[in-house]
Coordinates of C-alpha atoms and ligand atoms in Angstrom, one line a residue:
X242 CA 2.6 16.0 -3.9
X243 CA 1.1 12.5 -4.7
X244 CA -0.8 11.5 -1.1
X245 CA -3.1 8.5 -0.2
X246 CA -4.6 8.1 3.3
X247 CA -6.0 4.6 4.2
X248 CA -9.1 4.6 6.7
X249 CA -11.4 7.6 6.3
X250 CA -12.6 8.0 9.7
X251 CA -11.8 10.7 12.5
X252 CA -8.2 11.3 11.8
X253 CA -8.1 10.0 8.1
X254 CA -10.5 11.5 7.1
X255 CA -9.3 14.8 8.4
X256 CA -5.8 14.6 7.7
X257 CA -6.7 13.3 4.1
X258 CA -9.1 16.9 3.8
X259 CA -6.2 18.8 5.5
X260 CA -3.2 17.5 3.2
X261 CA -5.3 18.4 0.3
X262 CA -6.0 22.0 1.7
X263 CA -2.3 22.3 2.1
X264 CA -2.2 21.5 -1.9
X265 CA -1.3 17.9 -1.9
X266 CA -3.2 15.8 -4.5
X267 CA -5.3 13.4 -1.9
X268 CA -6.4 10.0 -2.4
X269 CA -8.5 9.1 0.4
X270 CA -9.6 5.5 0.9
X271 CA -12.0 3.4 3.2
X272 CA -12.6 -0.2 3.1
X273 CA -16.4 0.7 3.9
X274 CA -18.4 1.6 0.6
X275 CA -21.1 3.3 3.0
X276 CA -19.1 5.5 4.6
X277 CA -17.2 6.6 1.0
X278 CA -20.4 6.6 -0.3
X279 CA -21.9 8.8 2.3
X280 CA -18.9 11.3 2.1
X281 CA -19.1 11.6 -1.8
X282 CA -22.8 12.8 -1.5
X283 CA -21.6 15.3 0.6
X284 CA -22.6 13.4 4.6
X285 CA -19.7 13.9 6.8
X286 CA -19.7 10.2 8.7
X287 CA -18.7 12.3 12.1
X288 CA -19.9 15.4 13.6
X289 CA -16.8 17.6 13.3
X290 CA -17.1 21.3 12.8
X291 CA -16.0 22.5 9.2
X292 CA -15.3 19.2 8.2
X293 CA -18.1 19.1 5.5
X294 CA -17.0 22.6 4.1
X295 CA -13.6 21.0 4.3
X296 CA -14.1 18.6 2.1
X297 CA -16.4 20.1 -0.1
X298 CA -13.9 22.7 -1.0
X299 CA -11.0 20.7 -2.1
X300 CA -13.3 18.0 -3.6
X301 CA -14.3 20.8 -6.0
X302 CA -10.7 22.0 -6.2
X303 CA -9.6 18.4 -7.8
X304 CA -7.5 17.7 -5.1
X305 CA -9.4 15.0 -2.9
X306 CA -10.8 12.1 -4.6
X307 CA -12.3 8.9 -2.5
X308 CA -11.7 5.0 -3.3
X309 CA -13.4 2.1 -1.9
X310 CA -10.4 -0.2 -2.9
X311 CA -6.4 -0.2 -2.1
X312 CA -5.6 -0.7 -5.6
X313 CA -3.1 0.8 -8.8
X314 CA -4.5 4.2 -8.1
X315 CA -2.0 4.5 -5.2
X316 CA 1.5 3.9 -7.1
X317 CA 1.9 7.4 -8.1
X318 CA 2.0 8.5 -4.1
X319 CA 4.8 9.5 -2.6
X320 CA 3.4 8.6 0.8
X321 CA 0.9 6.3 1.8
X322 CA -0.8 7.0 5.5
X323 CA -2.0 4.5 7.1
X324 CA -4.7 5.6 9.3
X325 CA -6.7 2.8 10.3
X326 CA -8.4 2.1 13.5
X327 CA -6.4 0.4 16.5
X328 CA -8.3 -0.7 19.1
X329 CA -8.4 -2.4 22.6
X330 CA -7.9 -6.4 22.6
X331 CA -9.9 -8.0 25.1
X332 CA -6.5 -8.0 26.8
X333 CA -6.0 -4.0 26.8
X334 CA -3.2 -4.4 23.9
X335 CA -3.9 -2.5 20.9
X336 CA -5.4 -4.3 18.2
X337 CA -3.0 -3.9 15.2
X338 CA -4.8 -6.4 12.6
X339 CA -5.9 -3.1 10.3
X340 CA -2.6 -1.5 10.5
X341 CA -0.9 -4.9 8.6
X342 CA -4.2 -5.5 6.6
X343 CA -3.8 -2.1 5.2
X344 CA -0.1 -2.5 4.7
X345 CA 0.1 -5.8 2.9
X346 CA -3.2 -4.5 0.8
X347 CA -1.0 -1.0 -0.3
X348 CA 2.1 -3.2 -0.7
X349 CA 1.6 -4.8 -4.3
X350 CA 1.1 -1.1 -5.3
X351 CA 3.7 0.8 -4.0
X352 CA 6.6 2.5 -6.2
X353 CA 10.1 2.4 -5.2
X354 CA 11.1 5.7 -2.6
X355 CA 7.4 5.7 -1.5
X356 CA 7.3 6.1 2.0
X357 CA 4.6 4.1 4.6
X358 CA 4.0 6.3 6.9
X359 CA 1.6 4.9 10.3
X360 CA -0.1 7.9 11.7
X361 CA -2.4 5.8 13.8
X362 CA -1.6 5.4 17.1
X363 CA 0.7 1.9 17.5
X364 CA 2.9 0.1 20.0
X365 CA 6.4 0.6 20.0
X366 CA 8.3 -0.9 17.2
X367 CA 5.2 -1.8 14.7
X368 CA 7.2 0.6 12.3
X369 CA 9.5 -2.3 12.3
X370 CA 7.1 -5.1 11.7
X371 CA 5.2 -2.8 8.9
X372 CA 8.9 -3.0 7.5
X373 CA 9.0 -6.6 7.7
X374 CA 5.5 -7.1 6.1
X375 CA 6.6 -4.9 3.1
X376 CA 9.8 -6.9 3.0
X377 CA 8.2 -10.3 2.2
X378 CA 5.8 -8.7 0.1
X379 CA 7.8 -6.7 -2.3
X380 CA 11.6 -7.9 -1.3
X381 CA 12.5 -6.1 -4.5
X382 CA 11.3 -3.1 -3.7
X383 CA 13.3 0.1 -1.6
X384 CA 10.5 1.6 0.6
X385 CA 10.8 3.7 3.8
X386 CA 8.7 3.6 7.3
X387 CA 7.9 6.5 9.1
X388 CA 6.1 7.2 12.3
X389 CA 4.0 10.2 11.9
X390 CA 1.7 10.2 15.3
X391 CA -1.6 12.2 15.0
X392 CA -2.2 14.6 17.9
X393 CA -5.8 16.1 16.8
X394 CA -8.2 16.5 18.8
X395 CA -11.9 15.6 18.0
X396 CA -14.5 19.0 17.9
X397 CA -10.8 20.9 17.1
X398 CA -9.5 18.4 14.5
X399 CA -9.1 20.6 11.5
X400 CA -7.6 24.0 13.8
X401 CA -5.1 21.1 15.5
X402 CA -4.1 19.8 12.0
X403 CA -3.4 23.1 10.3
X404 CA -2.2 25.0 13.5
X405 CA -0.3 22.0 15.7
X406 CA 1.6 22.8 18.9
X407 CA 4.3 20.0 16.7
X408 CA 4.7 17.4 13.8
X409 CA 6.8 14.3 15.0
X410 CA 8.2 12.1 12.6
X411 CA 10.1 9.1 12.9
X412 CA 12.4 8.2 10.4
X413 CA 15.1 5.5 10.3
X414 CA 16.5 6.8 6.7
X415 CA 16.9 9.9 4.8
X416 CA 14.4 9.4 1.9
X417 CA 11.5 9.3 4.4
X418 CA 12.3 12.7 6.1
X419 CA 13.4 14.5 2.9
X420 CA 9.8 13.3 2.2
X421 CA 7.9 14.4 5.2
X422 CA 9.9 17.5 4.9
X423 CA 7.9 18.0 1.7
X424 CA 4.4 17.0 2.4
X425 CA 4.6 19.6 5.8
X426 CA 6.7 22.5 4.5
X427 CA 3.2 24.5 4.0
X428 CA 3.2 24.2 7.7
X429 CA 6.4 24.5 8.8
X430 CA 6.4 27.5 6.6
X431 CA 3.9 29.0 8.9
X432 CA 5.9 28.3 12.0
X433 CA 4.6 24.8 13.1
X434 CA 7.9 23.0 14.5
X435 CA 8.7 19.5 12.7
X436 CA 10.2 17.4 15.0
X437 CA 12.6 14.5 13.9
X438 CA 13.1 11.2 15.9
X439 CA 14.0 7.3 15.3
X440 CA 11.0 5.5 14.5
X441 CA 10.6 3.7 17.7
X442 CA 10.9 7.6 19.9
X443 CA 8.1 9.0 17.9
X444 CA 5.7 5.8 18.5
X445 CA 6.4 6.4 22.2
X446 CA 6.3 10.0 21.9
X447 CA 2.5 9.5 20.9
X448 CA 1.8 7.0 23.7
X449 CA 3.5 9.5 26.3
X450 CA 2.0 12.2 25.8
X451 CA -2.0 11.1 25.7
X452 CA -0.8 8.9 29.4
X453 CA 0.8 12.0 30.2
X454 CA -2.4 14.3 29.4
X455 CA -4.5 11.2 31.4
X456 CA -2.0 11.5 34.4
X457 CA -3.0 15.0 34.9
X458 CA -6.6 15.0 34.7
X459 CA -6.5 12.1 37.1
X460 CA -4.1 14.0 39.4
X461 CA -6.6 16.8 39.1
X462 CA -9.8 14.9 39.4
X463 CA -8.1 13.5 43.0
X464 CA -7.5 17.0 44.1
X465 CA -11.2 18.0 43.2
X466 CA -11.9 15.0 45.2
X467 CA -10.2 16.6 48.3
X468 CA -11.4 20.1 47.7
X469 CA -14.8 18.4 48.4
X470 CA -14.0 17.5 51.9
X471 CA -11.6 20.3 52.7
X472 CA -14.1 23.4 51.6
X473 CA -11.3 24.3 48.6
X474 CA -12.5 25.3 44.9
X475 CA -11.0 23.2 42.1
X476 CA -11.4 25.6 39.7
X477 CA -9.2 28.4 41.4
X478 CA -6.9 25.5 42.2
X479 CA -6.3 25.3 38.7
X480 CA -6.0 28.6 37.7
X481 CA -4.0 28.9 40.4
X482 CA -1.3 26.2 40.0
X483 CA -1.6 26.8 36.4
X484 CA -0.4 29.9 36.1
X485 CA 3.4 28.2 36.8
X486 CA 4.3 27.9 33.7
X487 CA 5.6 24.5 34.5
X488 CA 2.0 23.1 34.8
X489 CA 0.1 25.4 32.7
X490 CA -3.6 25.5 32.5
X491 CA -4.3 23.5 30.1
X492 CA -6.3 20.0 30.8
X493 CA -7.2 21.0 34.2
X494 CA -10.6 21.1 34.2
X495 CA -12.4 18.2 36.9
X496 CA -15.0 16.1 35.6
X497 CA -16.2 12.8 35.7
X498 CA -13.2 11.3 34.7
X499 CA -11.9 11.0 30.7
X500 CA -13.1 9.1 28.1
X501 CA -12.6 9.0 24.2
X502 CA -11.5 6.9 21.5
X503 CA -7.8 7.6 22.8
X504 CA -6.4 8.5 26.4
X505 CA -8.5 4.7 27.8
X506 CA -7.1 2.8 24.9
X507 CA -3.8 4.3 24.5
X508 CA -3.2 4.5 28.6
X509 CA -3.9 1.1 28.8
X510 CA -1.9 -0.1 25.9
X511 CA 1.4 1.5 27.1
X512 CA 0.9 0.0 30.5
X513 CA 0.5 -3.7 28.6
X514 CA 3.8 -2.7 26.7
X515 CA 5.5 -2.2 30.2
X516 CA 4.3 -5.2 31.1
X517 CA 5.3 -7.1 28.0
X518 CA 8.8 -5.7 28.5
X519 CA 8.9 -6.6 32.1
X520 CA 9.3 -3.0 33.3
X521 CA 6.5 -1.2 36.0
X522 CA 4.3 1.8 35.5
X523 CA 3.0 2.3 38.7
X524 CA 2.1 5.9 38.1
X525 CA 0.0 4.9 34.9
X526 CA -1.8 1.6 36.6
X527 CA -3.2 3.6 38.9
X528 CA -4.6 6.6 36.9
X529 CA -6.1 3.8 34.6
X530 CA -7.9 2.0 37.7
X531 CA -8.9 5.1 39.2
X532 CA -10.3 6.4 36.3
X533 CA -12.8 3.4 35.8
X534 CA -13.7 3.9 39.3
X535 CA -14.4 7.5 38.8
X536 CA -16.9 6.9 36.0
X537 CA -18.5 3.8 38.1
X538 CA -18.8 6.2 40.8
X539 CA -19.2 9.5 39.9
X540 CA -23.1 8.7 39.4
X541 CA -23.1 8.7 43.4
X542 CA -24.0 12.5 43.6
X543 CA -27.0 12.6 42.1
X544 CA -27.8 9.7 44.5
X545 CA -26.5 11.5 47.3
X546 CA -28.3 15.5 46.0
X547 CA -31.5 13.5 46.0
X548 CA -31.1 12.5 49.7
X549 CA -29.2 8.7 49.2
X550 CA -31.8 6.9 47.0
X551 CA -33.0 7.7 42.9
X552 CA -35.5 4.6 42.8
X553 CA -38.8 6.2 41.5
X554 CA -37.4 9.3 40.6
X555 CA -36.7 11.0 36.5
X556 CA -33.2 12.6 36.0
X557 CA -32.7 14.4 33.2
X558 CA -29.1 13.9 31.6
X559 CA -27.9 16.8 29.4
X560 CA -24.6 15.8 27.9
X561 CA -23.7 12.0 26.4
X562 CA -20.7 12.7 23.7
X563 CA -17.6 12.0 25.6
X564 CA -16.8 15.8 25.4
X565 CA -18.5 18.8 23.3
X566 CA -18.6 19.3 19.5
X567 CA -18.2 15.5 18.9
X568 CA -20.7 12.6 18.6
X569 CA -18.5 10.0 19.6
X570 CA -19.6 7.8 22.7
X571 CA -17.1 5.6 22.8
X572 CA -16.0 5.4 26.7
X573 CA -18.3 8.6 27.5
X574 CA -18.6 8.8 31.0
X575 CA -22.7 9.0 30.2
X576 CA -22.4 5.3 29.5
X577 CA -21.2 4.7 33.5
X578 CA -23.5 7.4 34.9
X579 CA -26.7 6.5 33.0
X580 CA -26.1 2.4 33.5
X581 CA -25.8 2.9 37.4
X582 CA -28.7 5.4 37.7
X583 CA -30.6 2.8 35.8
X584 CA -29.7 0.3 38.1
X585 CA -30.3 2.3 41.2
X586 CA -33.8 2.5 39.8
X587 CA -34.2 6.1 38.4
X588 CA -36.0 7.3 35.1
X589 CA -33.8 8.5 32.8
X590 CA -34.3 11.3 30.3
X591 CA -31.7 12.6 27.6
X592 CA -30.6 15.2 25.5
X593 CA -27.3 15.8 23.8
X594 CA -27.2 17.9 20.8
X595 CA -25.0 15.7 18.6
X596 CA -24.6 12.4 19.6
X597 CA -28.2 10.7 20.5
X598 CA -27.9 8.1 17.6
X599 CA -24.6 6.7 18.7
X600 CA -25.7 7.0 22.2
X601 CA -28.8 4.2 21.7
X602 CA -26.6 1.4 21.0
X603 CA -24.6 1.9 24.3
X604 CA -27.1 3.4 27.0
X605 CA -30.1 1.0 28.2
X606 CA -33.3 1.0 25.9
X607 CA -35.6 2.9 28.4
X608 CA -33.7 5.7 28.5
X609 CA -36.2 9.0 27.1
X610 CA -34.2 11.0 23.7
X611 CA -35.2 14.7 23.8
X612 CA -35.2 17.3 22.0
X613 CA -33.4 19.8 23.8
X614 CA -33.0 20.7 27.5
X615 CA -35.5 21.9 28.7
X616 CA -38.0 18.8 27.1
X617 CA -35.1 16.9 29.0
X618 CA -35.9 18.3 32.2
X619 CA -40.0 18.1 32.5
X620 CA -40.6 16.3 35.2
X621 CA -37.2 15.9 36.6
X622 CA -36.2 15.1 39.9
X623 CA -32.2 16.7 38.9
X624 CA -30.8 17.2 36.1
X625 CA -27.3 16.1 35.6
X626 CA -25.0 18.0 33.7
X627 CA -22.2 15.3 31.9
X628 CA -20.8 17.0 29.0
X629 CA -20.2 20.9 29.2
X630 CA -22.1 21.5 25.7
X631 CA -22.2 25.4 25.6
X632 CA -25.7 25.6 25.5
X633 CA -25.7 24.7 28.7
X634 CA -23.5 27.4 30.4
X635 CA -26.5 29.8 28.7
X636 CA -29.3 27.8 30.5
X637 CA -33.0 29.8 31.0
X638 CA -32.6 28.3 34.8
X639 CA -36.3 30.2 35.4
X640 CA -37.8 28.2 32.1
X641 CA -35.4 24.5 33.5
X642 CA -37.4 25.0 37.2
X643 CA -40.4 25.5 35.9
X644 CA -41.1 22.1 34.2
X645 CA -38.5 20.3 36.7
X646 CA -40.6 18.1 39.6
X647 CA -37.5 19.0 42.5
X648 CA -35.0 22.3 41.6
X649 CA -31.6 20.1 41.4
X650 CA -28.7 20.3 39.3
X651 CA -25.6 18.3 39.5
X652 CA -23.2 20.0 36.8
X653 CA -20.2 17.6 36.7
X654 CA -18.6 19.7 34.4
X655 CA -18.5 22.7 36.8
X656 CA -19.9 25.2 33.5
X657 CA -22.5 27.2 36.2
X658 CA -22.3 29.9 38.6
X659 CA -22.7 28.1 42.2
X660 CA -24.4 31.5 43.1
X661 CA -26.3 32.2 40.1
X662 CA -28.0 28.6 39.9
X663 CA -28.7 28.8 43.8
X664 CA -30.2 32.2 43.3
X665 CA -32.6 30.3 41.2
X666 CA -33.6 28.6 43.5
X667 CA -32.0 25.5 43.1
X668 CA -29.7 23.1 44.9
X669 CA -26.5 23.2 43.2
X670 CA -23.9 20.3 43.4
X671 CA -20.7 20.0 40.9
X672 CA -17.2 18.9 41.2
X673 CA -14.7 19.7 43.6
X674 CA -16.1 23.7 44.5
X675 CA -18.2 24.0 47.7
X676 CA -21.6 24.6 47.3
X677 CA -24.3 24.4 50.1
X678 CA -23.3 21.3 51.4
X679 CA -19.2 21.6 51.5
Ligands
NAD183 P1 -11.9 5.3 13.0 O1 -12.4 4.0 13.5 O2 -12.8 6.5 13.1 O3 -11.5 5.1 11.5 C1 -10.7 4.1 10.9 C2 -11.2 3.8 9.5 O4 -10.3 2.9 8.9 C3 -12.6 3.2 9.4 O5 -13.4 4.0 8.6 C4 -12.4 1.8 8.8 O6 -13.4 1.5 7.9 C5 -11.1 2.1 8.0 N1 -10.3 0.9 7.7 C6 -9.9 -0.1 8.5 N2 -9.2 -1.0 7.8 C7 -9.1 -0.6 6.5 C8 -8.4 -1.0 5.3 N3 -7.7 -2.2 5.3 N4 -8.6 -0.3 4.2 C9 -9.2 0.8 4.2 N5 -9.9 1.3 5.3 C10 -9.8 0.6 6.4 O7 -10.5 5.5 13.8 P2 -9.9 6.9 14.2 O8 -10.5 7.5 15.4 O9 -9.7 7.7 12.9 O10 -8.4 6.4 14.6 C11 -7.5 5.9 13.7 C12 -6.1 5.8 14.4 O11 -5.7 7.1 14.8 C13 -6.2 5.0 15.7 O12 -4.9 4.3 15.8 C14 -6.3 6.1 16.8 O13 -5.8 5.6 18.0 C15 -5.5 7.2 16.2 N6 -5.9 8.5 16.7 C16 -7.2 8.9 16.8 C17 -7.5 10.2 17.2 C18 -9.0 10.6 17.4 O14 -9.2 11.6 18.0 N7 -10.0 9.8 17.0 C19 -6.5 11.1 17.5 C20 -5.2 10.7 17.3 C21 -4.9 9.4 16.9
UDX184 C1 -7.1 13.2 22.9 C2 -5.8 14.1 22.9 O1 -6.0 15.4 23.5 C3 -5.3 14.3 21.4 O2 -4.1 15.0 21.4 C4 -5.1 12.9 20.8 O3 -4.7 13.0 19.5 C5 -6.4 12.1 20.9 O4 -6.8 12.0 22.3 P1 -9.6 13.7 22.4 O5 -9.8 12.3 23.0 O6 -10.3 14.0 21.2 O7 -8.1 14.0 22.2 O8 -10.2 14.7 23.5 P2 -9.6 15.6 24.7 O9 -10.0 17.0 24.5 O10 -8.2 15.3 24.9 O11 -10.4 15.0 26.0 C6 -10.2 13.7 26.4 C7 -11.0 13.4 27.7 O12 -10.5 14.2 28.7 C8 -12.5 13.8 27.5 O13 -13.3 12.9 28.1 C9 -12.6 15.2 28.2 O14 -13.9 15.4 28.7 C10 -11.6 15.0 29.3 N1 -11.0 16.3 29.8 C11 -10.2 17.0 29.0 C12 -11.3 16.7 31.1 O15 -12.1 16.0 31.8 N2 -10.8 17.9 31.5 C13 -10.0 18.6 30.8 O16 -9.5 19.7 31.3 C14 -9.7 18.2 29.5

């Protein structure tokens, strides 16, 4: 099948390479020449593993092409995805200016039966105002909506695209599913179920489950908390509540608190629609508020391992990227933890093996790039573990004490042995487990 995909970042970008891997014919466009440009000669514009080989492969097949321009190219697809970027407002309601850009721009262009399919992540009934946008522009013209939410994750993108746990798809007519039947029957083939919905269910299906996923890390982030002051391990918690199948493992893991281009945004944009539509989401308000103070305060350890004050002393910060195998910094916990030891005073050093470049723009300018951890560490008071990188679960903890000034690690992704890393020598804080001081 005939596909294009407008916005060639994270999930267009990958869901444009996917389709074509799947054997669609793939017209990938972004409205920003460098970052077409950059992909043509072969430079992914994010760090996502396979992603290059991705591409490569089914650019040399024939079956991806870029554009720069939404223009006559796309009349001949039988689905145009919209996969443009949807920010936070300054009011915490999802900016949606891209989505109707990129729909009255495809508009002009579209042949009758195509189907506009959103798979960025909107509010609740912006299939029907898409609808209404195409109506005014082409009035003549029989088109279908669909809501196709995108469930990826970034550093697993591709494996989630070609081996999801679902495919929802909101249809409000028989010519768009018939349709979306099509383009995912390679998948569906293979066992992935395709979930069918109204329009307006599958936009709140997408918002539901990332407040969902948010809901339990806070929930488990609280216990961790409690283990803290009640000598319990957070860790075995979660195995141990996980193994009911009714909770499952999964998204258990305490840390600083979550960031990423999604669960902030998205959170927070549900909780405005609730608010829009008069109704309350207590539940939600509250994991959103004590998620922000969880990154303001998580900091507070390292303070507290290095006896209540950091002024005059180097911490070396190995992690930025909100999470491993990505370079994206957008509300990375590193942001909070690095701006407040900053403020307290401290010296900060950095190393994170993907993301330093986008990390400059958003940390202060005297933080200290390295290149790797154990330059990160020379001189350190404690080193500070933020993003659980799997280099660092293999540390040389000999070669990290040797250049460090004090032997202190606060790992706030729990990815060391408390009795290993004290055998070393050093004094060992993370999240939620007891350790010398429980
Ligand atoms: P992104 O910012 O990485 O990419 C969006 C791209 O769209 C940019 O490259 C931009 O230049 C391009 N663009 C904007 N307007 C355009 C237009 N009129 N014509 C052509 N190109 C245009 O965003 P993203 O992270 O890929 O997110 C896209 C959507 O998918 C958002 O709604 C997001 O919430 C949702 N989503 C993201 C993820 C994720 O992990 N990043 C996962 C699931 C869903
Ligand atoms: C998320 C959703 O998982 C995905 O389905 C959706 O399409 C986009 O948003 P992503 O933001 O890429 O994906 O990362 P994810 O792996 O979900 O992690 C989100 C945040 O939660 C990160 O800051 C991560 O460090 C944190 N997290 C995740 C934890 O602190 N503990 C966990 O156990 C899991």
């Amino acid at each position: 099948m005939r596909l294009s995909v407008i916005g060639a970042g994270y999930v267009g970008l990958v869901s444009g390479a996917c389709f074509a891997e799947l054997g669609h014919s793939v017209l990938c466009i972004d409205n920003n020449p460098a970052k077409i440009d950059a992909i043509r000669s072969g430079q992914m514009p994010i760090y996502e593993p396979g992603l290059d080989a991705l591409v490569a492969r089914n650019v040399a097949a024939g079956r991806l092409t870029f554009a720069t321009g939404i223009d006559a190219a796309i009349s001949d697809s039988a689905a145009v995805f919209i996969a443009v970027g949807t920010p936070s407002r300054f009011d915490g309601r999802a900016e949606l200016t891209f989505v109707h850009a990129a729909v009255e721009a495809c508009a002009p262009f579209l042949k009758a039966g195509a189907v506009v399919v959103n798979k960025s992540t909107v509010p609740i009934g912006t299939g029907d105002r898409v609808e209404e946008i195409l109506a005014t522009v082409r009035p003549e013209l029989a088109v279908s909506v669909a809501s196709n939410p995108e469930f990826l994750r970034e550093g697993a993108a591709i494996s989630d695209f070609m081996e999801p746990d679902r495919i929802v798809v909101g249809v409000e007519d028989d010519n768009a599913r018939a349709v979306a039947e099509a383009i995912y029957a390679p998948l569906t083939a293979k066992g992935a179920p395709l979930l069918f919905t109204r329009r307006r269910t599958s936009e709140m299906i997408k918002y539901a489950a990332n407040s969902f996923l948010a809901t339990k890390l806070g929930f488990i982030n609280e216990i961790a908390d409690l283990c803290e002051h009640v000598g319990a391990d957070v860790a075995e918690v979660a195995v141990g509540i996980g193994l009911d199948s009714r909770i499952g493992r999964k998204f258990l893991n305490a840390g600083p608190g979550f960031g990423g281009s999604c669960f902030p945004k998205d959170a927070l944009a549900l909780l405005n629609t609730a608010n829009d539509v008069g109704a309350q989401m207590p539940i939600l308000e509250r994991v959103i508020h004590a998620n922000d103070l969880r990154k303001r305060n998580i900091g507070r350890k390292i303070l507290k391992a290095l006896g209540g004050s950091v002024r005059g002393a180097t911490i070396g910060v190995l992690g930025l990227a909100f999470k491993p195998e990505t370079d994206d910094m957008r509300e990375a916990p590193s942001i909070d933890i690095v701006a407040s030891l900053d403020y307290w005073g401290a010296a900060i050093r950095a190393y994170d093996p993907a993301a330093m470049e986008q990390a400059k723009p958003k940390l202060p300018a005297s933080v200290v790039y390295c290149d790797d951890p154990y330059a990160c560490a020379e001189g350190a008071d404690a080193i500070a573990i933020v993003t659980e990188w799997n280099e660092f679960r293999t540390l040389d903890l000999a070669r990290l004490k040797a250049v460090m000034r004090r032997p202190v690690i606060v790992d706030m992704r729990n990815v060391l042995s408390a009795a290993e890393v004290e055998a070393q020598g050093f004094q060992y804080d993370s999240v939620g487990r007891p350790g010398r001081e429980a």
